[in-house]
């Protein structure tokens, strides 16, 4: 085992960190998202803070100085919060909020509306509303055109009729949904009865008129020439449907074209994402990318409006893991799409154009980080068919999200996040990087932290990087968070935390699974990336594909073996935890080893034959494992071998891993495990059930109970302490 990187983040006084108090932890403000004005002079982010009742988070918009000189300043304030900041071509700031309109009628159930905050100052005002609320706001970079999403009832010809249909359902207390296709649920919400549509309009026309429910443009006039306050419903022209469920979209700089993903049906109740272009003046739609072997997403249009870059993910089979690539297609559809950097052994996760069109700024997982990369086209530019060069731009041990590029290409801005700190806005000197040499010969540069609205919290320990080599010669690495050694030399108990996904990596701060809360209580937390993790190449994913109980499991045990051999770890006091796929793996671990004193399994897969047909996207599962593979890798078959106390956690509204998994696991632990309930019903196992939570535990106070319950269970079985449960559990 090697320890190549160590980060010392020990607090001067460990007792004063917010991680020692759950209420203080929940109150830490959370930063996310970035929007850059067209002139590059204004950078806006959002900050979520705990409301006065401490039962929800509300978001406000803050402005950050792109030069890093001035402190951040707050732009918005309301009890409902504001989000989805977008700058218009004229420099005004658009956002969505459900806060009351000072000029509108009071509503009992307000939905998010589109607001405009003028660049020159003044009060924000509502410029668009819809019965189903608005979201997905896009603004053209060079034109007075805006596009947004809303949802209509399938029988509604316009938004006025949509309002009537919604009111009728509400008044009659009808909740039924009539489905004609698949899927019917997604992650944590039911699909339908309303269906997503896109709208486009002249921003000037909207801003000049009082906000009102958006009528559908029916005379073919088009958004740019529409009457004041009107929007053209792009999807309504082709009939209702689910084509835009969970879509991603982009506007061309001139506002003439909306590029969006478009779901199409495939055999076996499956769906697949294609890429279409929709004329914002006529609603005419044409297909740009339709690959029967892949789904596409995250479109980005070049500054000259000629090209669309996007991400392509191959459709899997039980034998073949997905491959994620960069794609390029002409916006006019003149030539076939092409794959970029096909020999780059990383999966791109976002794509942004350089303003001059000479390259793409891309993010991708890599070795427990998520750097920014630059993809540079050859001398002929995009579409010339020449090889591209891929270079790492950022040197930080961190992950970068929400990347935006300055209009002159001199810098990029992003949120930087790692296990050392939550998201913070940073600047990367792109001009200096590009000037340092020819493509392929340049060294990564460090990002500059800006004066963001939220300082990083002080941590209660240190972060180090560990790795080992498995019996089959594969390198497996992990982050290891350690408690402050100044408390004494006693080795720390170890918590093995297994990430979800499984196509994922422990490379970014998590508010829901935060290791520092456990470190503050004396635990060391191991965050490994076993087989199936991203950022280590295609073969690393493939070696665990369709065989979840094999390489992923042996990788986890190998890195655990390496870590418990350290002098600062107590190998006699260990536990394992995981959620989603990590919960599956916790269940698998429980049935295959007795090495841990306790196991926590959250939102976990238990019986794979039962899980497959009941998850929200069963067609995807059918592509991942055959029935024979699912049975071979199903943890429920090994329930009789479980001799470790388990804490089962599940939310009733979890549609990705339905509650039936948790219920069956709980029953079989009590009746068929190696530690069954006694004749009088007593058991060492516990079940933390959330009737109103989903795959995640989102309510702040429910999250607090989650940590309290987990800490009590671990304290009892790992530390030998009497369990202390919160009074909120009765």
PDB file of C-alpha atoms in Angstrom, residues 56 69 83 107 126 199 212 226 311 469 679 729:
ATOM      1  CA  UNK A  56     -35.986  22.875   4.556  1.00  0.00           C
ATOM      2  CA  UNK A  69     -11.015  41.215  -5.829  1.00  0.00           C
ATOM      3  CA  UNK A  83     -32.657  29.357  -8.557  1.00  0.00           C
ATOM      4  CA  UNK A 107     -52.142  31.891  -4.908  1.00  0.00           C
ATOM      5  CA  UNK A 126     -42.297  38.327 -13.012  1.00  0.00           C
ATOM      6  CA  UNK A 199     -41.626  27.298 -25.172  1.00  0.00           C
ATOM      7  CA  UNK A 212     -49.968  36.140 -17.122  1.00  0.00           C
ATOM      8  CA  UNK A 226     -45.529  36.987 -31.483  1.00  0.00           C
ATOM      9  CA  UNK A 311     -22.261  13.274 -25.034  1.00  0.00           C
ATOM     10  CA  UNK A 469      -2.829  -4.100  -5.837  1.00  0.00           C
ATOM     11  CA  UNK A 679     -38.869 -16.519  19.682  1.00  0.00           C
ATOM     12  CA  UNK A 729     -38.039   8.741  17.166  1.00  0.00           C
TER      13      UNK A 729
END
